[in-house]
CSV table of C-alpha atoms in Angstrom, one decimal:
chain,number,residue,atom,x,y,z
A,14,MET,CA,87.9,237.6,-64.3
A,15,ASN,CA,87.4,234.2,-66.2
A,16,GLU,CA,85.4,232.7,-64.2
A,17,PRO,CA,83.6,229.4,-65.2
A,18,ILE,CA,79.9,229.7,-66.1
A,19,LEU,CA,77.9,227.1,-64.1
A,20,ALA,CA,74.5,226.3,-64.8
A,21,ARG,CA,73.1,224.7,-61.9
A,22,HIS,CA,70.6,221.9,-62.3
A,23,TRP,CA,66.9,223.1,-60.9
A,24,LEU,CA,66.8,220.0,-58.4
A,25,THR,CA,70.1,221.7,-57.2
A,26,LEU,CA,68.7,224.9,-56.7
A,27,ALA,CA,65.1,223.2,-55.3
A,28,ALA,CA,66.4,220.8,-52.9
A,29,PRO,CA,67.3,223.3,-50.0
A,30,LYS,CA,64.0,224.9,-50.4
A,31,ALA,CA,62.0,221.4,-50.0
A,32,ALA,CA,64.2,220.2,-47.1
A,33,PRO,CA,61.9,221.5,-44.2
A,34,ALA,CA,59.0,219.7,-46.2
A,35,VAL,CA,60.7,216.6,-46.6
A,36,ALA,CA,61.8,216.6,-43.0
A,37,THR,CA,58.7,217.2,-41.5
A,38,SER,CA,57.0,214.9,-43.8
A,39,THR,CA,59.6,211.9,-43.1
A,40,VAL,CA,58.9,212.3,-39.1
A,41,LEU,CA,55.2,212.1,-39.9
A,42,ILE,CA,55.4,209.2,-42.2
A,43,LEU,CA,57.6,207.4,-39.5
A,44,GLY,CA,55.3,208.4,-36.6
A,45,ARG,CA,52.0,206.7,-38.6
A,46,ILE,CA,54.2,203.7,-39.5
A,47,TRP,CA,55.0,203.5,-35.8
A,48,ASN,CA,51.2,203.8,-34.9
A,49,ALA,CA,50.2,201.1,-37.3
A,50,ASN,CA,52.8,198.7,-35.5
A,51,GLY,CA,51.5,199.0,-31.8
A,52,ALA,CA,52.4,202.7,-30.6
A,53,GLU,CA,48.6,204.0,-30.9
A,54,HIS,CA,47.6,204.5,-27.1
A,55,SER,CA,50.6,203.0,-26.0
A,56,THR,CA,51.3,204.9,-22.5
A,57,GLY,CA,54.9,203.5,-22.7
A,58,ASN,CA,55.7,204.7,-26.3
A,59,ALA,CA,54.3,208.0,-25.3
A,60,ALA,CA,56.3,208.3,-22.0
A,61,LEU,CA,59.4,207.5,-23.8
A,62,MET,CA,58.7,210.1,-26.7
A,63,VAL,CA,57.7,212.7,-23.8
A,64,ILE,CA,61.1,211.9,-22.1
A,65,LEU,CA,63.4,212.3,-25.3
A,66,ALA,CA,61.5,215.3,-26.8
A,67,ALA,CA,62.0,217.1,-23.0
A,68,GLY,CA,65.6,215.9,-23.1
A,69,ALA,CA,66.3,217.3,-26.5
A,70,ALA,CA,64.8,220.5,-25.1
A,71,ALA,CA,66.7,220.8,-22.1
A,72,ALA,CA,70.2,219.9,-24.2
A,73,GLY,CA,69.1,222.9,-26.6
A,74,ALA,CA,68.1,224.8,-23.3
A,75,CYS,CA,71.8,224.3,-22.2
A,76,ALA,CA,73.3,224.9,-25.2
A,77,SER,CA,71.8,228.4,-25.7
A,78,THR,CA,72.7,229.9,-22.3
A,79,GLY,CA,76.2,231.5,-21.3
A,80,ARG,CA,78.7,233.2,-22.7
A,81,ALA,CA,79.6,229.9,-24.6
A,82,GLY,CA,76.2,228.9,-26.1
A,83,ASP,CA,76.1,227.5,-29.5
A,84,SER,CA,73.6,228.5,-31.7
A,85,VAL,CA,74.0,225.7,-33.9
A,86,ILE,CA,73.5,223.1,-31.3
A,87,ALA,CA,71.0,224.6,-29.7
A,88,GLY,CA,68.8,225.1,-33.5
A,89,THR,CA,69.6,221.3,-33.5
A,90,ALA,CA,68.3,220.1,-30.0
A,91,PHE,CA,65.1,222.1,-30.6
A,92,ALA,CA,64.5,220.7,-33.9
A,93,THR,CA,65.2,217.0,-32.6
A,94,SER,CA,62.7,217.9,-29.8
A,95,GLY,CA,60.0,219.3,-31.8
A,96,GLY,CA,60.5,216.1,-34.2
A,97,LEU,CA,60.4,213.8,-31.5
A,98,ALA,CA,57.3,215.3,-30.4
A,99,LEU,CA,55.5,215.4,-33.7
A,100,ALA,CA,56.6,211.9,-34.1
A,101,GLY,CA,55.5,210.9,-30.4
A,102,VAL,CA,51.9,212.8,-31.6
A,103,ALA,CA,51.9,211.0,-34.8
A,104,GLY,CA,52.4,207.5,-33.3
A,105,TYR,CA,50.1,207.9,-30.2
A,106,SER,CA,47.2,209.3,-31.6
A,107,ASP,CA,44.2,207.2,-33.4
A,108,GLY,CA,43.2,209.7,-36.2
A,109,LEU,CA,45.1,211.7,-38.5
A,110,PRO,CA,43.8,215.0,-38.1
A,111,LEU,CA,45.8,216.2,-35.1
A,112,PRO,CA,49.2,214.7,-36.8
A,113,LEU,CA,48.2,216.5,-40.0
A,114,LEU,CA,47.7,219.7,-38.1
A,115,LEU,CA,51.1,219.4,-36.1
A,116,TRP,CA,52.9,218.7,-39.4
A,117,ALA,CA,51.3,221.7,-41.0
A,118,LEU,CA,52.7,223.7,-38.0
A,119,ALA,CA,56.0,222.3,-37.7
A,120,THR,CA,56.7,222.6,-41.7
A,121,ALA,CA,55.4,226.3,-41.2
A,122,VAL,CA,58.0,227.0,-38.3
A,123,ALA,CA,60.4,225.1,-40.2
A,124,TYR,CA,60.1,227.2,-43.2
A,125,GLY,CA,60.0,230.1,-41.3
A,126,LEU,CA,63.6,229.5,-39.8
A,127,ALA,CA,64.7,228.5,-42.9
A,128,ALA,CA,63.7,231.8,-44.4
A,129,ARG,CA,65.8,233.8,-42.0
A,130,TYR,CA,68.8,231.5,-43.0
A,131,TRP,CA,68.4,231.7,-46.5
A,132,ARG,CA,67.7,235.8,-46.3
A,133,THR,CA,70.9,236.2,-44.4
A,134,GLU,CA,73.0,234.0,-46.7
A,135,ARG,CA,71.4,235.9,-49.7
A,136,ARG,CA,72.4,238.9,-48.2
A,137,ASP,CA,76.2,237.6,-47.5
A,138,THR,CA,76.4,236.2,-50.9
A,139,LEU,CA,75.3,239.7,-52.4
A,140,ALA,CA,77.8,241.7,-50.2
A,141,HIS,CA,80.7,239.1,-51.3
A,142,GLN,CA,79.8,239.4,-54.8
A,143,ARG,CA,79.5,243.4,-54.4
A,144,HIS,CA,83.0,243.6,-52.8
A,145,THR,CA,84.7,241.2,-55.4
A,146,THR,CA,83.3,243.3,-57.8
A,147,GLU,CA,84.7,246.3,-56.8
A,148,ARG,CA,88.1,245.0,-56.1
A,149,ARG,CA,88.3,243.6,-59.9
A,150,GLU,CA,87.5,247.1,-61.3
A,151,ASP,CA,89.8,248.7,-58.6
A,152,HIS,CA,92.4,246.2,-60.2
A,153,ALA,CA,91.1,246.3,-63.7
A,154,HIS,CA,91.9,250.0,-63.6
A,155,ILE,CA,95.3,249.8,-62.1
A,156,GLU,CA,96.2,247.1,-65.0
A,157,ARG,CA,94.8,250.0,-67.6
A,158,VAL,CA,97.0,252.6,-66.1
A,159,GLU,CA,100.0,250.1,-66.0
A,160,ALA,CA,99.5,249.3,-69.7
A,161,LEU,CA,98.8,252.7,-70.8
A,162,ARG,CA,102.1,253.5,-69.0
A,163,ALA,CA,104.0,250.5,-70.6
A,164,GLY,CA,102.5,251.4,-74.1
A,165,ALA,CA,103.8,254.8,-73.7
A,166,GLN,CA,107.7,253.4,-73.0
A,167,ILE,CA,107.4,251.1,-75.6
A,168,GLU,CA,106.3,253.9,-78.0
A,169,SER,CA,108.9,255.8,-76.4
A,170,ALA,CA,111.6,253.5,-77.2
A,171,ARG,CA,110.4,252.8,-80.6
A,172,ALA,CA,110.6,256.6,-81.5
A,173,GLY,CA,114.0,256.8,-80.4
A,174,ALA,CA,115.1,253.7,-82.3
A,175,SER,CA,113.5,255.1,-85.3
A,176,TYR,CA,115.2,258.5,-85.0
A,177,ALA,CA,118.7,256.3,-84.6
A,178,GLU,CA,118.1,254.2,-87.4
A,179,SER,CA,117.0,257.4,-89.5
A,180,LEU,CA,120.4,259.3,-88.4
A,181,ALA,CA,122.3,256.4,-89.2
A,182,THR,CA,120.6,256.0,-92.8
A,183,ALA,CA,121.3,259.7,-93.4
A,184,LEU,CA,125.0,259.5,-92.4
A,185,ILE,CA,125.3,256.7,-94.4
A,186,THR,CA,123.4,258.3,-97.6
A,187,ARG,CA,125.5,261.5,-97.2
A,188,ALA,CA,128.7,259.3,-97.0
A,189,THR,CA,127.8,257.6,-100.4
A,190,LEU,CA,126.8,260.8,-102.3
A,191,PRO,CA,129.4,261.7,-105.0
A,192,GLY,CA,131.7,264.4,-104.5
A,193,PHE,CA,131.3,263.8,-100.6
A,194,ASN,CA,134.6,264.4,-98.8
A,195,PRO,CA,134.8,264.3,-95.0
A,196,GLN,CA,138.2,265.7,-95.1
A,197,ALA,CA,137.1,268.8,-96.6
A,198,ILE,CA,134.4,269.2,-94.0
A,199,GLU,CA,137.0,268.6,-91.3
A,200,SER,CA,139.2,271.3,-92.6
A,201,ALA,CA,136.6,273.9,-92.8
A,202,GLY,CA,136.8,274.1,-89.0
A,203,LEU,CA,133.3,272.8,-88.1
A,204,PRO,CA,133.0,272.7,-84.3
A,205,GLU,CA,133.3,269.1,-82.8
A,206,LEU,CA,130.5,267.4,-80.9
A,207,PRO,CA,131.3,267.5,-77.2
A,208,ALA,CA,132.4,264.5,-75.7
A,209,ILE,CA,129.8,262.9,-73.2
A,210,GLU,CA,131.2,262.6,-69.7
A,211,ARG,CA,130.0,259.3,-67.9
């Protein structure tokens, strides 16, 4: 009920949305730096990146098959394979159009995959908030009923105490009246109150 209200900074909200673009841009920049340092048209460097990308893709395929397949490991391996392929093309090619085209394609794919994850996460968060709200409302109803019941018991006890106090005051006031004689009442033969058996 008394949850703190947290105002998240706009950078905290924007960082996950920018992560795919930052990741693919970093790979492109590193590939172009590698290109400037001698990887351009280097067959050995291109073969290395092909082998690494194929190995990562094979690892992703192995991780996703079978009953014990792990989607997180498979996704990470396929993303690594794509990143290595993008870095290899950015490092090997002499012009900028092909690396930029692959960068745009990789960024679009990354955002497409991330959008599915964000949608699922938002759906799960909303379902959790809805469930929590329903439970709070249910418990709040029970708390209100119990508070009403306790209040009724307190008022009943107060009424009984008030009645007893009024009766005691009346008896004391009657005993102090001038001319009141308790023996005369007893001799008049008034009926006794029955004894309370326990």
